[in-house]
mmCIF file of C-alpha atoms and ligand atoms in Angstrom:
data_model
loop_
_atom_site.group_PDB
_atom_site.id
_atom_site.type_symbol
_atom_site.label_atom_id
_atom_site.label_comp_id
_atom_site.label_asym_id
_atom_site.label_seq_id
_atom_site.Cartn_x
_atom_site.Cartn_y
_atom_site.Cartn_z
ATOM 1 C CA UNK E 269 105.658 127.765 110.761
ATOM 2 C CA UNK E 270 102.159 127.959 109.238
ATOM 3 C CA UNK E 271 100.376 124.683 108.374
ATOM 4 C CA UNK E 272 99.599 123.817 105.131
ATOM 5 C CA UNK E 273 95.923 122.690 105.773
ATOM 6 C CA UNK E 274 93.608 122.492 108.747
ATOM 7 C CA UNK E 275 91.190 119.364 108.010
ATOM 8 C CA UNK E 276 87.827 120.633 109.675
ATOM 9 C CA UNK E 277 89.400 123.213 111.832
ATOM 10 C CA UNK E 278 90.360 120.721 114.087
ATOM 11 C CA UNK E 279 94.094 118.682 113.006
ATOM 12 C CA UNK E 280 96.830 121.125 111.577
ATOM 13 C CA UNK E 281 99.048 119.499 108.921
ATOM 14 C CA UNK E 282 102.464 120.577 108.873
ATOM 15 C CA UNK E 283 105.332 120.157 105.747
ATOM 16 C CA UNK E 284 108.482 120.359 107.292
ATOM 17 C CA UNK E 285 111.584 120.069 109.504
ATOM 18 C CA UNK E 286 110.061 118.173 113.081
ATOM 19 C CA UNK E 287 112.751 119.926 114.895
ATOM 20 C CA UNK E 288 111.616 123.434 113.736
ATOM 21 C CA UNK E 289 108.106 122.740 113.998
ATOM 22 C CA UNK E 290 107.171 120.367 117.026
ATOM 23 C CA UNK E 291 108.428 122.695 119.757
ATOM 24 C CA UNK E 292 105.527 125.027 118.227
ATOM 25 C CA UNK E 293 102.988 122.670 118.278
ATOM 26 C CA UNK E 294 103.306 120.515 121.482
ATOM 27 C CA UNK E 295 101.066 121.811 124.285
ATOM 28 C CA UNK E 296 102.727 123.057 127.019
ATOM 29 C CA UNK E 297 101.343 120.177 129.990
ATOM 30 C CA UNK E 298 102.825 116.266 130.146
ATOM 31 C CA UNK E 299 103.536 114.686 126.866
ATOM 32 C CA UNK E 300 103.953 110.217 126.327
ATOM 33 C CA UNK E 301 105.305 109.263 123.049
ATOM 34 C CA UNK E 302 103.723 106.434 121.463
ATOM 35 C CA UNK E 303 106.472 104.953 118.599
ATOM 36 C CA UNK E 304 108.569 101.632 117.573
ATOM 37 C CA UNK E 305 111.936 100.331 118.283
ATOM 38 C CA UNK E 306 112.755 101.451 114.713
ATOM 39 C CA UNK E 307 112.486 104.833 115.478
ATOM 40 C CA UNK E 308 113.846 104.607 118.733
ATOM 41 C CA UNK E 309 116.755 103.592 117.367
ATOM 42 C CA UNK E 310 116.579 106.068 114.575
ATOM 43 C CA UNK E 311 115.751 108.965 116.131
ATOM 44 C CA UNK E 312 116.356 108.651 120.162
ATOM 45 C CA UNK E 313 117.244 112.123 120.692
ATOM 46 C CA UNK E 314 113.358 113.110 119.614
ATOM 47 C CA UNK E 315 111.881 110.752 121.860
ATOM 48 C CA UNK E 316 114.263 111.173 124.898
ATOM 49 C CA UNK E 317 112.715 113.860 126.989
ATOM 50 C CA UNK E 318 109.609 112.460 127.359
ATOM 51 C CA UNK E 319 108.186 109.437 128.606
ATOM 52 C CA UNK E 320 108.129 106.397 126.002
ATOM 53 C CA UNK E 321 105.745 103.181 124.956
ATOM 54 C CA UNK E 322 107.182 101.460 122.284
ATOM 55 C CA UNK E 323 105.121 99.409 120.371
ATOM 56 C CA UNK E 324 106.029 96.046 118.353
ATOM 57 C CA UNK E 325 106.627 96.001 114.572
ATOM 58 C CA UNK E 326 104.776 95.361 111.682
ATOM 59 C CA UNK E 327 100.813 94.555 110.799
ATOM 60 C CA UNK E 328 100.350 91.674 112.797
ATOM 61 C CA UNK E 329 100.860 94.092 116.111
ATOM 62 C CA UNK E 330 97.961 96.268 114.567
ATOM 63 C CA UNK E 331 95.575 94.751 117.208
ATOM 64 C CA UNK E 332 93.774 95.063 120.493
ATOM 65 C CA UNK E 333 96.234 92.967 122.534
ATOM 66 C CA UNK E 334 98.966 96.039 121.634
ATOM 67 C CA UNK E 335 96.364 98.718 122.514
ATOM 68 C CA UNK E 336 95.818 97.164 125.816
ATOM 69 C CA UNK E 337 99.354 96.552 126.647
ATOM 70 C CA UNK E 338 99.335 100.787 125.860
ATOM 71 C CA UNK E 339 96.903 101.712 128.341
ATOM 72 C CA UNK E 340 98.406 99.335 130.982
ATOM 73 C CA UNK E 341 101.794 101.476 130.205
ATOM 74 C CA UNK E 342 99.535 104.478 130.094
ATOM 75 C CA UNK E 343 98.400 103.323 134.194
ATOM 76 C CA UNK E 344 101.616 102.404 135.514
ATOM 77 C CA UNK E 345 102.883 106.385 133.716
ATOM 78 C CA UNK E 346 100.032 107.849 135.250
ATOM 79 C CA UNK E 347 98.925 109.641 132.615
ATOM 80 C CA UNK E 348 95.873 110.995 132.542
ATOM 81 C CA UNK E 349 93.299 113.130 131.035
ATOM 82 C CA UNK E 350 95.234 116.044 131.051
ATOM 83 C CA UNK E 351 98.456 114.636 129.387
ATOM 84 C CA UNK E 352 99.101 114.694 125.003
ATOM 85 C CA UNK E 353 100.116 111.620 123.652
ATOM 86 C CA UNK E 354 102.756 112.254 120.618
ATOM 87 C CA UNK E 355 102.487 108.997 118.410
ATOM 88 C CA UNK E 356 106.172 109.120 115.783
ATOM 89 C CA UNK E 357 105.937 106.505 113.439
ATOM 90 C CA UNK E 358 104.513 105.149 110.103
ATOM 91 C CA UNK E 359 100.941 104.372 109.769
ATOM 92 C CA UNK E 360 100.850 101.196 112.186
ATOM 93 C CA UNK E 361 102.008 103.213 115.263
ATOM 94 C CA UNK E 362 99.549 106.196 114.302
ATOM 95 C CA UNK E 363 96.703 104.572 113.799
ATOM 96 C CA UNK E 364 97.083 102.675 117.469
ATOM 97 C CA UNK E 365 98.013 105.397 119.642
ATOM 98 C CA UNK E 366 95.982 107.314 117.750
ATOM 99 C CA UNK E 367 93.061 104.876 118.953
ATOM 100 C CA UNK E 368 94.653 104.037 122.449
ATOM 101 C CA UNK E 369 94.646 107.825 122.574
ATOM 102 C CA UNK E 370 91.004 108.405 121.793
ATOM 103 C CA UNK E 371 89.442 105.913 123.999
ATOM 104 C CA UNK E 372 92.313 105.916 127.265
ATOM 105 C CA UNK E 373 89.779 107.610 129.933
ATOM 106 C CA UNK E 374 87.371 108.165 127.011
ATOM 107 C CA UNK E 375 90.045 110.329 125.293
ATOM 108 C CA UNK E 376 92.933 112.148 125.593
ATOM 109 C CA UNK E 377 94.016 115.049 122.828
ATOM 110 C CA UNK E 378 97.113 113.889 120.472
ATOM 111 C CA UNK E 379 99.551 114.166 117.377
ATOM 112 C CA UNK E 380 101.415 112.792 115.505
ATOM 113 C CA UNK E 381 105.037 113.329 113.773
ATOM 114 C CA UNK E 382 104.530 111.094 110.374
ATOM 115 C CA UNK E 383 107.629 109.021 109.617
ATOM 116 C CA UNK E 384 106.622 107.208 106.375
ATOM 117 C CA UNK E 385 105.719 107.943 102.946
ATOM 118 C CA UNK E 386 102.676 106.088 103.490
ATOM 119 C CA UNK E 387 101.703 107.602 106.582
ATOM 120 C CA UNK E 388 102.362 111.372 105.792
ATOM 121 C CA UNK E 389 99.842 110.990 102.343
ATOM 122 C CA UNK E 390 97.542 108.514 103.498
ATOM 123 C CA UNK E 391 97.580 106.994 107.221
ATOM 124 C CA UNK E 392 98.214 109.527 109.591
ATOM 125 C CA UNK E 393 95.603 112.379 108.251
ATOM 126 C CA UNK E 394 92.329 112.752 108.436
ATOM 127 C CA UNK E 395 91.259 111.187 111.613
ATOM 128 C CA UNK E 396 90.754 107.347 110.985
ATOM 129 C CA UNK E 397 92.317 104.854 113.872
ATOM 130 C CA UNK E 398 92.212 101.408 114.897
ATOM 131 C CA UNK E 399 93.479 98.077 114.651
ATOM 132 C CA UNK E 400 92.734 95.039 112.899
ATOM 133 C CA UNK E 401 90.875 91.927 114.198
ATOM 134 C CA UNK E 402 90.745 88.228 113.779
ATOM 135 C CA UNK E 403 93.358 89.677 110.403
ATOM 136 C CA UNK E 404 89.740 91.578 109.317
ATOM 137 C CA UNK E 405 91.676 95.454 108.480
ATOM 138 C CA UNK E 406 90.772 98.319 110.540
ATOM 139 C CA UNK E 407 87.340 96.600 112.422
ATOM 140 C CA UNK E 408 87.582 98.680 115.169
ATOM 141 C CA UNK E 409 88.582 102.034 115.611
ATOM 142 C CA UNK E 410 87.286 105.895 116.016
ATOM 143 C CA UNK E 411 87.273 108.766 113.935
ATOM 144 C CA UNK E 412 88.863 111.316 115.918
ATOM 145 C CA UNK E 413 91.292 113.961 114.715
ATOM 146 C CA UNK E 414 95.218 114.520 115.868
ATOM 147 C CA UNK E 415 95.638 118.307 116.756
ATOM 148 C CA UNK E 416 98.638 118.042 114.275
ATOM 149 C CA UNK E 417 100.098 115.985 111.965
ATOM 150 C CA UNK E 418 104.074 116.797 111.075
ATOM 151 C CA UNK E 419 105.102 115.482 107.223
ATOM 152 C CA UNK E 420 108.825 115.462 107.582
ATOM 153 C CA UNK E 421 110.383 115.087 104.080
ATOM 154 C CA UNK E 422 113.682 114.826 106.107
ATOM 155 C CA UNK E 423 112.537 111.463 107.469
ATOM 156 C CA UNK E 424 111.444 109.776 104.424
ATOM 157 C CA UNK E 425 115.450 108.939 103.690
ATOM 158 C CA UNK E 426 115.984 106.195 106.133
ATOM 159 C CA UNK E 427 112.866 104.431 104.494
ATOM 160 C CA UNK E 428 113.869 101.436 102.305
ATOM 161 C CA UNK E 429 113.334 101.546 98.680
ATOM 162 C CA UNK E 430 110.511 99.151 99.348
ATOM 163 C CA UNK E 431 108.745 100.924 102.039
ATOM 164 C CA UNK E 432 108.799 104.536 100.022
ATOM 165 C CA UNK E 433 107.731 102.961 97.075
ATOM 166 C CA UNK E 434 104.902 101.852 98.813
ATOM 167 C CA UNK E 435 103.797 105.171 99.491
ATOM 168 C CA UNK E 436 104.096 106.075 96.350
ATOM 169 C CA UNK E 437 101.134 103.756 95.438
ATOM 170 C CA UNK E 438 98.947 105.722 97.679
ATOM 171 C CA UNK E 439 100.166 109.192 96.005
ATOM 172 C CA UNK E 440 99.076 107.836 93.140
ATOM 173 C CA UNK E 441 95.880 106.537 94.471
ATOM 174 C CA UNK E 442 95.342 110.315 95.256
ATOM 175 C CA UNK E 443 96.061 111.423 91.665
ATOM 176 C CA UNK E 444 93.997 109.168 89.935
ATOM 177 C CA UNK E 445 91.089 110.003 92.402
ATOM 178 C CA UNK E 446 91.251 114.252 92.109
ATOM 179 C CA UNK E 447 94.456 115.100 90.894
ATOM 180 C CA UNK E 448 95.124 114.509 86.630
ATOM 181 C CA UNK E 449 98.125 117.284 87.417
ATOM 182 C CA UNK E 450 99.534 115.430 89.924
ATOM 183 C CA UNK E 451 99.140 112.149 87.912
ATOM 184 C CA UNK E 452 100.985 114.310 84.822
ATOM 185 C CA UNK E 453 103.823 115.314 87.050
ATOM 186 C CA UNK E 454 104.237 112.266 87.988
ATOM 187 C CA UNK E 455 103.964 110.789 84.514
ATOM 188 C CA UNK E 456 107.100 112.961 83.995
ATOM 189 C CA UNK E 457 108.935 112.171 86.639
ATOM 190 C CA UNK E 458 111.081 108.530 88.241
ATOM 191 C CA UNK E 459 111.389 107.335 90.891
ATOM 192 C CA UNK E 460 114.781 107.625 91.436
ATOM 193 C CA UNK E 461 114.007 111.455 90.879
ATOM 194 C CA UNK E 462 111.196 111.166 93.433
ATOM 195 C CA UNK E 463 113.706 109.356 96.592
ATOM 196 C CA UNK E 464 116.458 112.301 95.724
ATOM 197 C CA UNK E 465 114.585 115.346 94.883
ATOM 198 C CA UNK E 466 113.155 117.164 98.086
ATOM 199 C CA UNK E 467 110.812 119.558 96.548
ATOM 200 C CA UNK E 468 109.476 117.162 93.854
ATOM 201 C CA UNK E 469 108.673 114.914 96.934
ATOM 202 C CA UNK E 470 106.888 117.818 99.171
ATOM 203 C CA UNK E 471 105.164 119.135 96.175
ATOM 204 C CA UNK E 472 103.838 114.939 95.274
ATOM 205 C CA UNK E 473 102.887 114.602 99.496
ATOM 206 C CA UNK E 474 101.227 118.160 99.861
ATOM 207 C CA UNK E 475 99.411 117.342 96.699
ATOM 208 C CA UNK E 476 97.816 113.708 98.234
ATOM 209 C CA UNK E 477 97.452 115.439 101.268
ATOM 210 C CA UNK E 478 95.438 118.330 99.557
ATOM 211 C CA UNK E 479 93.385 114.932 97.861
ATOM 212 C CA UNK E 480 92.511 113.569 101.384
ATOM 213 C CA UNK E 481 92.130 116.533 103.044
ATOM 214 C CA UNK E 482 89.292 117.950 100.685
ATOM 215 C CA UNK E 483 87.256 114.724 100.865
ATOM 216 C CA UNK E 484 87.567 114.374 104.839
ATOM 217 C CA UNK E 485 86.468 118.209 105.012
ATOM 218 C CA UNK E 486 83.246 117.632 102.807
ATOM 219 C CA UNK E 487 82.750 113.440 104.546
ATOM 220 C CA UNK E 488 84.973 112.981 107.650
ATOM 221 C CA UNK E 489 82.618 109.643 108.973
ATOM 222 C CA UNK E 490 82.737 108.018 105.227
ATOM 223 C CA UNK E 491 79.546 108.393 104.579
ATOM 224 C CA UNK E 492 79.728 109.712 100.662
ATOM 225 C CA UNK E 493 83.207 110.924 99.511
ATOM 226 C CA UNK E 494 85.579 109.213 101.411
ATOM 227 C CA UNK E 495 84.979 106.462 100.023
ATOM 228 C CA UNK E 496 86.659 107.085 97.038
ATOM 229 C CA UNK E 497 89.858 106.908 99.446
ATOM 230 C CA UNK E 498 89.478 103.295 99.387
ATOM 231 C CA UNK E 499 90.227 103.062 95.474
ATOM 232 C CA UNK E 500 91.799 99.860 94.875
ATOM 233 C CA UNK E 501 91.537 98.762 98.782
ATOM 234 C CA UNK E 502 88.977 96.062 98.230
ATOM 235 C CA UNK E 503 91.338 94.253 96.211
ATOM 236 C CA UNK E 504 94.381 94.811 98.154
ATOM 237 C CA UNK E 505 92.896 94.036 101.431
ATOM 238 C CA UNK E 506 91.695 90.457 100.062
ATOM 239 C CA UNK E 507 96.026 90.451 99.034
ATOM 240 C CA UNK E 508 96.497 91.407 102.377
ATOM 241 C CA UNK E 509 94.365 88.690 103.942
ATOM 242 C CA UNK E 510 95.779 85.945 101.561
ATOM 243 C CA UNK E 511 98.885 86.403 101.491
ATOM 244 C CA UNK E 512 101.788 88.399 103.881
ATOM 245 C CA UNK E 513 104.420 88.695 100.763
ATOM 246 C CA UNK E 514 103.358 92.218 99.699
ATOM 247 C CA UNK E 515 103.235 94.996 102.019
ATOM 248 C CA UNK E 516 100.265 97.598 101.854
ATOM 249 C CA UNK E 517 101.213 99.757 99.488
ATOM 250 C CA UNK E 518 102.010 96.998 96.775
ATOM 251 C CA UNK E 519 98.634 95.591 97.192
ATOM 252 C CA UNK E 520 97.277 98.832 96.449
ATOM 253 C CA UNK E 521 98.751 99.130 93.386
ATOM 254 C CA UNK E 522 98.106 95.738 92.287
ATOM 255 C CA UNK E 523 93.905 96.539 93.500
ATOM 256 C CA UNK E 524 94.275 99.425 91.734
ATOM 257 C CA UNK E 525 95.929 98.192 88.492
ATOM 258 C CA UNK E 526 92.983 95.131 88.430
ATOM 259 C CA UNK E 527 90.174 97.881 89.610
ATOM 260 C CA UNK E 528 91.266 100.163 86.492
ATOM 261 C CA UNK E 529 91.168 96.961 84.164
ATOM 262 C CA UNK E 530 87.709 96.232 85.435
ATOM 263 C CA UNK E 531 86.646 99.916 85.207
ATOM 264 C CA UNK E 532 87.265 99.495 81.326
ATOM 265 C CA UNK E 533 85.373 96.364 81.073
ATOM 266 C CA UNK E 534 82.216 98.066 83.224
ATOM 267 C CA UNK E 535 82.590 101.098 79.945
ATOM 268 C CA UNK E 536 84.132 103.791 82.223
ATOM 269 C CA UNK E 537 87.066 104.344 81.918
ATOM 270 C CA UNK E 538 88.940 104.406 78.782
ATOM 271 C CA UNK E 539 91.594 102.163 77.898
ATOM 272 C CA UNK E 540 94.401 104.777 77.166
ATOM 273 C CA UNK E 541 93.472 105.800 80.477
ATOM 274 C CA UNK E 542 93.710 102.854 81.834
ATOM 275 C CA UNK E 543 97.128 102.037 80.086
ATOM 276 C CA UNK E 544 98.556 105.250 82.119
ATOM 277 C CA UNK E 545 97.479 103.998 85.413
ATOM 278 C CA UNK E 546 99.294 100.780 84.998
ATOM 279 C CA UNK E 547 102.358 102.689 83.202
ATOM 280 C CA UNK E 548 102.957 104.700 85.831
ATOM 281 C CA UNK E 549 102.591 101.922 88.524
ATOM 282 C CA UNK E 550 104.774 99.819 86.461
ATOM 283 C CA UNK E 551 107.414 102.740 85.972
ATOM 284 C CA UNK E 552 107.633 103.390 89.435
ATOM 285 C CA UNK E 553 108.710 99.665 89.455
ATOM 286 C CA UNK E 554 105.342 97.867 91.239
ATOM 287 C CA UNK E 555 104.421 94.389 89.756
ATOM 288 C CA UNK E 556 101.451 94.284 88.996
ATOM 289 C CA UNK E 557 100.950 90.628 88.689
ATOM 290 C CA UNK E 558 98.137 89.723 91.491
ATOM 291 C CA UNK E 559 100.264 87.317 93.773
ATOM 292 C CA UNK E 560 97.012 84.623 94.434
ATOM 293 C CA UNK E 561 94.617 84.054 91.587
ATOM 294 C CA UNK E 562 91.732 86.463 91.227
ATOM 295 C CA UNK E 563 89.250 83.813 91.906
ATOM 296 C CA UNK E 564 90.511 83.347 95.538
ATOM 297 C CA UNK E 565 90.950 87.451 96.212
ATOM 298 C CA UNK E 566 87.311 87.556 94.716
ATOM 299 C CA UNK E 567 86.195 84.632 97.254
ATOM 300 C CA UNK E 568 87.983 86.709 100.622
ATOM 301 C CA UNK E 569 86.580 89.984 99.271
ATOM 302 C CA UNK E 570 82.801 87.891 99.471
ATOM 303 C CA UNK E 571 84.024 87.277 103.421
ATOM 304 C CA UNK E 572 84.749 91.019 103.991
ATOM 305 C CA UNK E 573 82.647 91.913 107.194
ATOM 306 C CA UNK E 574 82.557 95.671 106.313
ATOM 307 C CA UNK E 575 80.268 94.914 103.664
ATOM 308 C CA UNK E 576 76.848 97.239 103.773
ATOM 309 C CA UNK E 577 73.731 95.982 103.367
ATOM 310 C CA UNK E 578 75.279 92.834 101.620
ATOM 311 C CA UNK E 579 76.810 95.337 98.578
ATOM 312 C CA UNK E 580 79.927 96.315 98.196
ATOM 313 C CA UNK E 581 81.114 100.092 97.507
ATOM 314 C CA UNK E 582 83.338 99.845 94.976
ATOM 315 C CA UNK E 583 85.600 103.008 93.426
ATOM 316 C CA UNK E 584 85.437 102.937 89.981
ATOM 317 C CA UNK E 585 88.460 105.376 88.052
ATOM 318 C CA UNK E 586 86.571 106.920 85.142
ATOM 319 C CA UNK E 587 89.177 108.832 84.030
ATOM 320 C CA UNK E 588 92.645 110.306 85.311
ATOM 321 C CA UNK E 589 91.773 112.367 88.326
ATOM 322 C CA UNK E 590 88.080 111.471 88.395
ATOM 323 C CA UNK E 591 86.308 108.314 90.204
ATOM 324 C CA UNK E 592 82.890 107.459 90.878
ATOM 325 C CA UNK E 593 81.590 105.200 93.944
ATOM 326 C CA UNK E 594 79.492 102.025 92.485
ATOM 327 C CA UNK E 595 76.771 99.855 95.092
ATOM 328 C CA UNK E 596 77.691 96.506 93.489
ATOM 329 C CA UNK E 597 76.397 93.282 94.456
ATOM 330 C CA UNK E 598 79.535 90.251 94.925
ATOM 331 C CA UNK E 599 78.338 88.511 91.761
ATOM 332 C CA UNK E 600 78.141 91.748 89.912
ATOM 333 C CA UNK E 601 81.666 92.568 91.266
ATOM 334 C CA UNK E 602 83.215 88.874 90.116
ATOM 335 C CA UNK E 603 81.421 89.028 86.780
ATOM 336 C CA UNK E 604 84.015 92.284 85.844
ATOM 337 C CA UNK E 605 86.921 89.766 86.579
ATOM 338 C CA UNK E 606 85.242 86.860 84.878
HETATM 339 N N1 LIG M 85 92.710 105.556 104.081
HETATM 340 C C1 LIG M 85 91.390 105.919 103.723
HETATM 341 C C2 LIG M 85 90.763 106.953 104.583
HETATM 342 O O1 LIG M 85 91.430 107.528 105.436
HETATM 343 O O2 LIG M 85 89.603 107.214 104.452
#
């Protein structure tokens, strides 16, 4: 099977069956997988010929302490420079054996098989790894690429209702920021149509994959255009750090939903448009009712140590499929919510 993009030449993304396309893509040397109990128990036959590190579950694993207990694994395996590590799971196990791949013995090649909504249209493409620390998101990691990244549609039905949803806030993260089609189709669509209707589903990920992929071939170390991947993230990373009730994806939407609402307020972005950013966050059944008071996500987003030169970088939507990347200072960023 041919893959549907190749981001810089280097990481082949793939739409399709694992089984059919895997055996194509593994090297033919050693292979350790790198996945979770959930997936273990899921899908054991996939993992069972090869060597195995599980990792724990959920964002609070997403840290240095996990990546170490990998390498230690890695030593008593004995892999080495020579062996692929295959990392199946949803973004949380990508984006650490992604970075226990690319710094074990200063870096060994990998891949992953995507096994989330989430993952397949946001986490697992495009190179980014790493793990959170002192609950700061993503403060360390590399930017290395996966030889291949496998999008199995197939596997998106044992997600929860919850847990595709919230990768349906990053699809439409994607739309808003290059895609007004997209947006439209899914405009048109529900998401009951979106869980049940394969080719609906591969057409909505190759679509935020095509989003991401563009911007990562024109800015792969964030330097310009990837930035506008962060739309809504300031916001929903400050959610993230207050409070544990909403998972990623929901706090995007929520950042999003508040960023478009400010967008109007800074005169660029209409409010019709803005009214069809929150309608079709709302129709795919989000709340978008901030869970802590704006004041106290404005206060953590002041702590945020990725900060540049004291200003934020914030993406401003100024219109459906078009966003803009604003150098705002903290004060200038409150005043929108004021
Ligand atoms: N998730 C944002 C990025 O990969 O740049």
């Amino acid at each position: 099977m041919e893959p549907i993009f190749n981001v810089r030449q280097q990481s082949e993304i793939y739409i399709g069956p694992t089984s059919d396309i895997l055996p194509g893509v593994l090297p033919g040397g050693r292979v350790v997988v790198v996945s979770d109990a959930t997936i273990d128990r899921l899908y054991h036959p996939m993992l069972a010929p090869y060597d195995t590190v599980l990792i724990g579950l959920g964002e609070s694993i997403k840290t240095l302490q996990t990546v170490e207990s990998i390498y230690r694994r890695f030593i008593e395996l004995g892999v080495d420079r020579s062996t692929f590590v295959l990392g199946i799971g949803g973004g949380i196990v990508t984006d650490v054996a992604g970075f226990a791949a690319a710094t074990y013995m200063r870096g060994l090649d990998f891949g992953f098989v995507s096994t989330t909504l989430l993952g397949q249209v946001d986490a697992s493409v495009g190179g980014k790894n790493g793990v959170n620390v002192d609950g700061y998101k993503n403060m360390a990691g590399t930017f290395s690429q996966p030889r291949f990244v496998i999008c199995d549609p197939g596997m998106l039905r044992t997600l929860s209702d919850r847990e595709f949803r919230a990768g349906l806030a990053e699809v439409v993260k994607a739309a808003i920021i290059a895609d007004a089609d997209l947006f439209a189709r899914i405009e048109a669509t529900t998401f009951d149509d979106l869980r049940s209707d394969t080719d609906l589903l591969t057409d909505a990920v190759s679509a935020s994959i095509r989003v991401k992929a563009d911007i990562v071939e024109r800015d792969e170390r964030e330097s310009g255009d990837r930035r506008k991947l962060n739309l809504g993230h300031t916001l929903a990373h400050a959610i993230e750090k207050c409070t544990n009730r909403l998972n990623h994806g929901e706090a995007v939407a929520v950042g999003t939903a508040l960023i478009a609402d400010a967008s109007v307020k800074l005169g660029v972005l209409t409010a019709e448009d803005r009214d069809r950013i929150a309608g079709v966050l709302k129709k795919l059944g989000f709340d978008l009712t901030p869970p802590v008071d704006v004041k106290r996500l404005l206060k953590e987003v002041g702590k945020d140590k990725k900060n540049e030169d004291g200003m934020l970088r914030i993406v401003v939507p100024i219109g459906i499929g078009d966003c803009d990347v604003r150098r705002m200072s903290h004060d200038e960023f409150a005043a929108l919510f004021a």
